[in-house]
Coordinates of C-alpha atoms in Angstrom, one line a residue:
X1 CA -8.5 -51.6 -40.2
X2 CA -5.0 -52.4 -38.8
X3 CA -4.3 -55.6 -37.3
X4 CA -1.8 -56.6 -34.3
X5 CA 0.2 -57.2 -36.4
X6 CA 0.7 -54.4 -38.1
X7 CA 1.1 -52.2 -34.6
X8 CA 4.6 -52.0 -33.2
X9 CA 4.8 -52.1 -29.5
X10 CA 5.1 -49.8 -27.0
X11 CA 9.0 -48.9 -26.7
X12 CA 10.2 -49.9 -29.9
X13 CA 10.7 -48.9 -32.9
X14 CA 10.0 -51.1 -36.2
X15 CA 11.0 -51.3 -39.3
X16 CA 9.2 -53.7 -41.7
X17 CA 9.3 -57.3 -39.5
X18 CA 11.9 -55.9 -37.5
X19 CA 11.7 -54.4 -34.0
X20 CA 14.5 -52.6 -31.9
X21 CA 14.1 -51.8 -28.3
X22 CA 14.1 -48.0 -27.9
X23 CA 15.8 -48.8 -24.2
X24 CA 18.4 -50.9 -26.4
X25 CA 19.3 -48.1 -28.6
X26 CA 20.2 -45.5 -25.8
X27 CA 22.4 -48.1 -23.6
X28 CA 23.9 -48.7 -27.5
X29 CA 24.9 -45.5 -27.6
X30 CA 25.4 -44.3 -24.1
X31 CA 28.1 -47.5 -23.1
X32 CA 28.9 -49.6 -25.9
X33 CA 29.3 -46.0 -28.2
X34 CA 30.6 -43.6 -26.0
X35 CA 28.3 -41.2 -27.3
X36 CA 26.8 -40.3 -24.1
X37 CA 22.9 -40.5 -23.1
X38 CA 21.9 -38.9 -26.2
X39 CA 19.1 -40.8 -26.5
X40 CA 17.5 -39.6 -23.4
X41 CA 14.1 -37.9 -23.2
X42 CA 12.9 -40.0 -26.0
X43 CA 9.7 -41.2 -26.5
X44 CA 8.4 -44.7 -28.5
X45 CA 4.5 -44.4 -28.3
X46 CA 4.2 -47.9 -30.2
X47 CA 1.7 -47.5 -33.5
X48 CA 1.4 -48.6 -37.1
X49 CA 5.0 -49.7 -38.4
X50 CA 4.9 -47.6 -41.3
X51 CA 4.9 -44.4 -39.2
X52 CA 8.1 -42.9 -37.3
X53 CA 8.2 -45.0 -34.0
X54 CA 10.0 -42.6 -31.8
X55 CA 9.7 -39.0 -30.8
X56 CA 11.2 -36.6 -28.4
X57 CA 9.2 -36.1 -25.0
X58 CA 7.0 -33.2 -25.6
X59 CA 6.7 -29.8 -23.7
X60 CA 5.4 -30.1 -20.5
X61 CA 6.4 -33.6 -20.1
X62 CA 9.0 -36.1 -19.0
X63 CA 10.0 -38.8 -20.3
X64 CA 12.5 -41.3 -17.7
X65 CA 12.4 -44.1 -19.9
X66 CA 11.2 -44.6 -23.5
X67 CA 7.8 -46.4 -22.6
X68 CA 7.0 -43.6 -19.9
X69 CA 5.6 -40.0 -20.5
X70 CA 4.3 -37.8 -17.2
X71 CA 3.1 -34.4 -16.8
X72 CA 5.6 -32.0 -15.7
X73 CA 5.1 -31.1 -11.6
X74 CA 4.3 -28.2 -9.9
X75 CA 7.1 -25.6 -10.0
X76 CA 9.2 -27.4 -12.5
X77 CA 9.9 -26.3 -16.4
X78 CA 10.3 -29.6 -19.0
X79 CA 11.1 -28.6 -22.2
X80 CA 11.8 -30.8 -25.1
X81 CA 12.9 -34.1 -24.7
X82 CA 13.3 -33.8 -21.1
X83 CA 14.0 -37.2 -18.7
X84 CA 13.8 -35.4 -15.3
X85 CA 12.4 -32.5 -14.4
X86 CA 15.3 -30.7 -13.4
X87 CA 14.4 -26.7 -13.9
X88 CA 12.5 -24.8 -11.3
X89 CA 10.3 -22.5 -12.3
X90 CA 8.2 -20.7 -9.5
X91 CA 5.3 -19.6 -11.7
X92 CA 4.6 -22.8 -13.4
X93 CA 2.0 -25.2 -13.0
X94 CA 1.7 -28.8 -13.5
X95 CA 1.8 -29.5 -17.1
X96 CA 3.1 -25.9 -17.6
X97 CA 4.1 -25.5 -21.5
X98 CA 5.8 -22.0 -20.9
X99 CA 8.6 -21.1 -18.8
X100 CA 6.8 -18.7 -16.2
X101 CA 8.8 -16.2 -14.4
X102 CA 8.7 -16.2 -10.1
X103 CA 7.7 -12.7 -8.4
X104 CA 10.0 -13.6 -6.0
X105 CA 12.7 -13.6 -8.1
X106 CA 11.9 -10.5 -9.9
X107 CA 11.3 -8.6 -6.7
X108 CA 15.1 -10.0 -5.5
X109 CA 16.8 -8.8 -8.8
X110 CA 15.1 -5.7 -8.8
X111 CA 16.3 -5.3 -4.9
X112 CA 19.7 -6.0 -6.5
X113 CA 19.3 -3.8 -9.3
X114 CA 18.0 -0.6 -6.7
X115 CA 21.1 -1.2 -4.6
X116 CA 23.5 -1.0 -7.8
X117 CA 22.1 2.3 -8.4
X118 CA 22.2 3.6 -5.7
X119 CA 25.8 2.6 -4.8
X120 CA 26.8 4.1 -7.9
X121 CA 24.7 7.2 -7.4
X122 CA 26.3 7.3 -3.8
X123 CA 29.9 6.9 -5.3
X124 CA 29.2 10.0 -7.6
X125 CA 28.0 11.8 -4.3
X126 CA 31.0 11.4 -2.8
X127 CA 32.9 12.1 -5.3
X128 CA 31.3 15.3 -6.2
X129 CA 31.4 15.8 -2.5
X130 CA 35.1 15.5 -2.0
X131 CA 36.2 17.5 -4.8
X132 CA 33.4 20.5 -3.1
X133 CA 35.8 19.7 0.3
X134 CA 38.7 19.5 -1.9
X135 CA 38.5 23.1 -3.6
X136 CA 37.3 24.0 -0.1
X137 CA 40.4 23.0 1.7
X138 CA 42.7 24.5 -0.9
X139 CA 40.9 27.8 -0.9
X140 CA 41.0 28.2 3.0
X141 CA 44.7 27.1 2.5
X142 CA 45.4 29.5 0.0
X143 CA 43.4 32.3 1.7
X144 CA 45.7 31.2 4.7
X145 CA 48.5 31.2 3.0
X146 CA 47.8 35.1 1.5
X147 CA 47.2 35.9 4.8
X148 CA 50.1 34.4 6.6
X149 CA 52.4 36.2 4.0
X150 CA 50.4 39.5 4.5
X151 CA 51.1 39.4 8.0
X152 CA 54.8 38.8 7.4
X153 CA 55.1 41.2 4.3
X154 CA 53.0 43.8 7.0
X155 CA 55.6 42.5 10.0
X156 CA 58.4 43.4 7.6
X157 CA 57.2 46.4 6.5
X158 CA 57.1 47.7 10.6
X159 CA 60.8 46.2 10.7
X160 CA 61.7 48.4 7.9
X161 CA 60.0 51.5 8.8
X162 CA 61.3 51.2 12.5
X163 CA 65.1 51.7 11.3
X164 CA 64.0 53.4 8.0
X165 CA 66.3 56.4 9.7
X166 CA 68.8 54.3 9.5
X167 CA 68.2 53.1 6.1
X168 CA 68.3 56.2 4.5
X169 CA 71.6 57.0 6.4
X170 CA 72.9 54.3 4.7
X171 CA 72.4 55.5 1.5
X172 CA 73.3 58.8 2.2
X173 CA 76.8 57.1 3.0
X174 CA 77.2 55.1 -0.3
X175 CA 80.1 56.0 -2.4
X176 CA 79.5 59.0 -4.9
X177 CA 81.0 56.4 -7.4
X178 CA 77.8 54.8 -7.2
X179 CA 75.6 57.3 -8.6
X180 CA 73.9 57.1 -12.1
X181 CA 71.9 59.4 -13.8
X182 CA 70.2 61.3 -11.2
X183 CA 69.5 60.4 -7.8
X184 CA 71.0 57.2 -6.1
X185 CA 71.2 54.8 -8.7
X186 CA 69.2 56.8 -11.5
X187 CA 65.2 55.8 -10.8
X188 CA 65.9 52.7 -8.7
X189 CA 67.5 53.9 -5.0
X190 CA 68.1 51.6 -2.2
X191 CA 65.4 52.9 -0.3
X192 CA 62.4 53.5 -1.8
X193 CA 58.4 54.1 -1.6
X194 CA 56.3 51.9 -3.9
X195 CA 53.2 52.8 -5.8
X196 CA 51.3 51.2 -2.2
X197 CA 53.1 53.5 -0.1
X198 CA 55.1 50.7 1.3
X199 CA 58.7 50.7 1.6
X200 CA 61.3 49.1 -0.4
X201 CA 64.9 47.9 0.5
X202 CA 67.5 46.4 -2.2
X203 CA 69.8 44.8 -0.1
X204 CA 71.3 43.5 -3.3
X205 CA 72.0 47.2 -4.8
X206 CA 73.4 47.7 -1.3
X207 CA 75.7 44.9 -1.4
X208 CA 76.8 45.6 -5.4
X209 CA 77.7 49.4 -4.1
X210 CA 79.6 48.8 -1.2
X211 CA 81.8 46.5 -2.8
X212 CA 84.2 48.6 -4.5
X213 CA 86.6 45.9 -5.6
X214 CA 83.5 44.1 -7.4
X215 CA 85.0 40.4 -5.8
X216 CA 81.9 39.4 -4.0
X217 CA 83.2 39.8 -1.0
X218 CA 82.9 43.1 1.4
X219 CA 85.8 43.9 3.9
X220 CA 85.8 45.8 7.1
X221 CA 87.0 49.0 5.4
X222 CA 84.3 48.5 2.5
X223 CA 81.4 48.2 4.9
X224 CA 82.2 50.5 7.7
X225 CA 81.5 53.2 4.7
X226 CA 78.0 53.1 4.9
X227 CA 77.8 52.0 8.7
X228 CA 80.7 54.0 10.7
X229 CA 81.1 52.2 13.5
X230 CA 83.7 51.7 15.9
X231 CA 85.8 48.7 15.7
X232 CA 84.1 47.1 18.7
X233 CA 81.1 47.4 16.8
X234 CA 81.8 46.5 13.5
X235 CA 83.5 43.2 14.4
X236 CA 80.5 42.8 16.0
X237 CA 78.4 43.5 13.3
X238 CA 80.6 40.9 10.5
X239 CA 80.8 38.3 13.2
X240 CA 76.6 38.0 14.1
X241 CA 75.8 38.0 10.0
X242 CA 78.4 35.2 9.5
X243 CA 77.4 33.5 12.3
X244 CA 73.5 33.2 11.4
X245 CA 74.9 32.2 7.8
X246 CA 77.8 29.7 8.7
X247 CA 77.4 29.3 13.0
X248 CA 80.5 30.2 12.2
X249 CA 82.2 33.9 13.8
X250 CA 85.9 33.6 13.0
X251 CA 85.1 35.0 9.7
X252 CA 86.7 38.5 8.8
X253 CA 84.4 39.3 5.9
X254 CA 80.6 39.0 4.3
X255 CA 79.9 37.2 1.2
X256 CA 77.4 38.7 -1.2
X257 CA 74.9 35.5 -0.1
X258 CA 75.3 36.2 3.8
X259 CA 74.8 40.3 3.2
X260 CA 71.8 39.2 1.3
X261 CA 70.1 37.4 3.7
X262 CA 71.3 38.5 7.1
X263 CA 72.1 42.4 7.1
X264 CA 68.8 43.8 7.6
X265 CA 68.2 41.3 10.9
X266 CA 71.1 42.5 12.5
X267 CA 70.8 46.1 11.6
X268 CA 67.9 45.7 13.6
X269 CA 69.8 44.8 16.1
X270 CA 72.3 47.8 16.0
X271 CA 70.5 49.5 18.8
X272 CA 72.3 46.8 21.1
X273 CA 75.4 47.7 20.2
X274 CA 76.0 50.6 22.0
X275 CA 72.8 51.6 23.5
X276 CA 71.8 54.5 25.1
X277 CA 69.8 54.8 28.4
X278 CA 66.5 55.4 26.2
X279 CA 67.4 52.6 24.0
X280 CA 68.2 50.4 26.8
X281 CA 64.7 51.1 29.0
X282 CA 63.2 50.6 25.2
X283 CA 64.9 46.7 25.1
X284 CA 63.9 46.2 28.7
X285 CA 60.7 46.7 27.9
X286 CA 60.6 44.9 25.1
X287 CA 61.6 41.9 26.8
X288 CA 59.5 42.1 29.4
X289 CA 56.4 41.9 27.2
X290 CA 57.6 39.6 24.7
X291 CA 59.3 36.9 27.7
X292 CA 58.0 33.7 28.5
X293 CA 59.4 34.2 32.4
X294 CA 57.3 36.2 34.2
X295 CA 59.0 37.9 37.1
X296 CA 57.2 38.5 40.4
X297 CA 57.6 42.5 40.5
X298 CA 56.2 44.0 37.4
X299 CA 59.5 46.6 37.2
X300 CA 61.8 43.5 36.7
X301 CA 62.4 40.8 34.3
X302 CA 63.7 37.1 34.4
X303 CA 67.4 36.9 33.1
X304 CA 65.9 33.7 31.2
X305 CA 63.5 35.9 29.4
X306 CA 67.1 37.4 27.6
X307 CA 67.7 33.7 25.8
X308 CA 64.2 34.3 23.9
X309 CA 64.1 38.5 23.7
X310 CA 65.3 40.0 20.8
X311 CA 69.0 39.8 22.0
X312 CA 68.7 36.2 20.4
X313 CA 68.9 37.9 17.4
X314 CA 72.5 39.4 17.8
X315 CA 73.9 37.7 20.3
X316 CA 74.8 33.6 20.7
X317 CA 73.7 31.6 23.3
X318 CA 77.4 32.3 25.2
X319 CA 77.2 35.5 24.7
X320 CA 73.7 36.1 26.6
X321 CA 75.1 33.6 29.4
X322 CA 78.0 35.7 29.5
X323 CA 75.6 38.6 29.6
X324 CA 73.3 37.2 32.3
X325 CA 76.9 37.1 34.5
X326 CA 77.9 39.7 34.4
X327 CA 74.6 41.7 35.1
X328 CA 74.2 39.2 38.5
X329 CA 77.9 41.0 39.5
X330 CA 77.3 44.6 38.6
X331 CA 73.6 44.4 40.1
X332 CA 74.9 43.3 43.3
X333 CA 77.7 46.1 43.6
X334 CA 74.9 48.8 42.3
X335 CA 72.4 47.4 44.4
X336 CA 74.5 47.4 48.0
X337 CA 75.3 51.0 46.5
X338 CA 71.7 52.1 46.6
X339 CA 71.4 50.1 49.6
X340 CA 73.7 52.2 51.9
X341 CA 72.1 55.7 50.3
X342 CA 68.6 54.1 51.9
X343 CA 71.0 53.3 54.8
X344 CA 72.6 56.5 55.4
X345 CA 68.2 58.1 55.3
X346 CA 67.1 55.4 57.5
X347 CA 69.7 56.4 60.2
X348 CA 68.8 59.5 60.6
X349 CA 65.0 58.8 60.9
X350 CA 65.2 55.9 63.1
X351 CA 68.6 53.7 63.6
X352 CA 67.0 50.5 65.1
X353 CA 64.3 50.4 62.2
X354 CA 67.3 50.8 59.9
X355 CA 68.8 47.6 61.0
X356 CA 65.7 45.8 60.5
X357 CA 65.3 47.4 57.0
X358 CA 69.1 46.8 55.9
X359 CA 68.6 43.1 57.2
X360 CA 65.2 42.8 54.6
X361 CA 66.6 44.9 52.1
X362 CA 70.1 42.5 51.6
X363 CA 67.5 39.3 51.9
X364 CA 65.5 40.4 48.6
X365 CA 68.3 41.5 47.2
X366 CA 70.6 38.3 46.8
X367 CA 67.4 36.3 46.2
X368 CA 66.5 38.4 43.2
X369 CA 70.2 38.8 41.7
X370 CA 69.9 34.9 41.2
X371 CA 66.6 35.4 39.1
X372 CA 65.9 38.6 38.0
X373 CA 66.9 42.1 37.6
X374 CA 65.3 45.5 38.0
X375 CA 64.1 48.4 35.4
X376 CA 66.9 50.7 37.2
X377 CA 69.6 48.6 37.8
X378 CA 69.6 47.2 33.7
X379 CA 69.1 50.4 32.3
X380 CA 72.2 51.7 34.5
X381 CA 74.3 48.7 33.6
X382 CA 73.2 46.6 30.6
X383 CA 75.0 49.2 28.2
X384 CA 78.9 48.6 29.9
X385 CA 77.9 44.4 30.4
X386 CA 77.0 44.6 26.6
X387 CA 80.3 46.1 25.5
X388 CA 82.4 43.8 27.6
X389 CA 80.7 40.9 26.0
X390 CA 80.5 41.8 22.3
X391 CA 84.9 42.7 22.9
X392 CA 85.6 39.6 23.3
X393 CA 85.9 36.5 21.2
X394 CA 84.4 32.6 22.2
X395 CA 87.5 31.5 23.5
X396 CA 87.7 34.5 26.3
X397 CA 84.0 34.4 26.8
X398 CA 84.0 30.4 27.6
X399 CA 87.0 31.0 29.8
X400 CA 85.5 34.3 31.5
X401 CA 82.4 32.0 32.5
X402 CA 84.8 29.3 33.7
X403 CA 86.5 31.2 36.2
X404 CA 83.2 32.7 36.9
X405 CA 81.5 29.5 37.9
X406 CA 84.7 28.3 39.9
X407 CA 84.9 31.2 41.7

């Protein structure tokens, strides 16, 4: 049987007669020692001095000081030697001596975890989504695309076939020099059907025969060969090409680049040169369905329909204001003209209803020579206007128009 005196109290820890104050020991260490409060969450249960007198606070307990052990609260996790029950733990119990997990906070992470996924499934989506509207955008693009150049490869294939005539006039005209093998240029011609029944034009081959010198360069003499045309024409002609390439008329010859680019446009436009009365009722009609200036009779057309017709093509901007003027002065010669014919029938039908009529007559036609022009009157006088225009150079248009506007 042990005695008192062989116990050793409650919150100490003994060693043969000696006792040390567990309290002691962890102020010690924590102030004096600077070892921090290592000493907390210890337990000294007091009991025979031979045994161990301190321990650390068991599982499910806390241990403030080291005479003091409670049962862990509700909600609250103490492992070992714990000194205040500091860790939540929504499934636990009081005295609880496993950690126990709360619903609630499974249920949040697995909200967190659902929402992860599908975020990231979402961001696949999308991506898979916008490459889908990707490829679908570049293959309406590219379908666009074929079509659009189609359409122009189709347009230019009517452009060609229209003055095909003159295209193989052309050839017909090239130097004899130029020959090889058989035919124009052995098995390659100038003009040509492919194996889609579509024609072909080398402008380049063109070029490379007309130039007899071989300098790059073509002259009057070199390309009047294969076009024949009059001076008028032909300065005409040179001028327009090296104007669309340069803006630039003063020009006396064609560079291989400018022939290139710009001889089949205004070959097109040949037929304004020095059109015939079919060709010319052919343009006026032209313009009247292409123009953006309606006119109010249907048998006319708005001189500012000329600046957007096909006239834009071969003529500048001076030259179709120059144009324009001097169609508004022959109209309104040609116009009293047909006028006093009318006149001289209406006299001998009825002279008073003449006056009235002649009155009317000179009313619509001033207001009209202002704005418009008639079928009649531009296929009668468009061809002589056009010729006075294209003989003369910038400097006598500009002061033509001058003295027109002053006078």
């Amino acid at each position: 049987m042990v005695g008192i005196l062989d116990l050793c109290p409650k919150g100490y820890i003994c060693d043969g007669n000696n006792q040390t104050s567990c309290d002691q020991i962890r102020t010690w260490a924590r102030d004096d020692a600077n070892l921090g409060d290592i000493h907390a969450g210890l337990y000294c249960p007091g009991g025979p001095r031979d045994v161990v007198g301190y321990e650390n606070c068991p599982i499910g307990f806390y241990c403030p000081d080291s005479m003091s052990k409670y049962e862990c609260p509700k909600g609250k996790f103490c492992p070992h030697k714990t000194a205040i029950p500091s860790i939540s733990c929504g499934g636990c119990e009081k005295g609880s001596k496993e950690f126990a997990r709360s619903p609630v906070g499974d249920i949040f992470i697995l909200i967190i975890v659902i929402f992860v996924i599908i975020y990231l499934v979402w961001m696949v989506v999308m991506k898979c989504l916008d490459k889908v509207t990707n490829r679908k955008q570049n293959l309406i693009e590219r379908r666009l695309d074929e079509a659009k150049r189609a359409k122009e490869q189709k347009d230019f294939e009517t452009r060609l076939q229209k003055i095909r005539p003159k295209l193989e006039l052309i050839e017909k005209r090239l130097p004899r020099t130029s020959l090889s093998g058989t035919g124009l240029f052995g098995s390659n011609p100038v003009v040509s059907t492919n194996v889609n029944g579509h024609i072909v034009f080398d402008t380049k081959k063109l070029f490379d025969a007309c130039d007899s010198d071989g300098d790059g360069i073509l002259t009057y003499d070199e390309l009047n060969v294969i076009l024949e045309f009059s001076p008028i024409q032909l300065v005409a002609f040179v001028n327009r090409m090296n104007e669309l390439d340069t803006e630039d008329d003063s020009v006396n010859t064609i560079a291989r680049g400018t022939f290139v680019n710009y001889f089949l446009p205004v070959l097109e436009s040949t037929s304004h040169l020095e059109p015939t009365s079919e060709e010319a009722a052919s343009c006026f009609d032209e313009i009247v369905s292409q123009g953006m200036f309606r006119a109010r009779h249907g048998n006319s057309l708005k001189y500012g329909s000329l600046y957007s017709s096909s006239l834009s093509k071969f003529l500048s901007e001076l030259q179709i204001r120059c144009l324009i003027k001097e169609l508004q002065i022959a109209t309104v010669s040609f116009e009293d003209d047909f006028e006093r014919g009318d006149e001289k029938k209406d006299k001998e039908e009825n002279e008073n209803k003449s006056t009235r009529r002649r009155s009317r007559r000179v009313s619509i036609v001033s207001r009209k020579v202002a704005e418009e022009i008639t079928k009649t009157s531009f296929v009668e006088l468009y061809p002589a206007a056009l010729l006075k225009v294209i003989s003369q150079d910038t400097s006598s248009l500009e002061e033509s128009l001058d003295n027109s506007n002053a006078g």
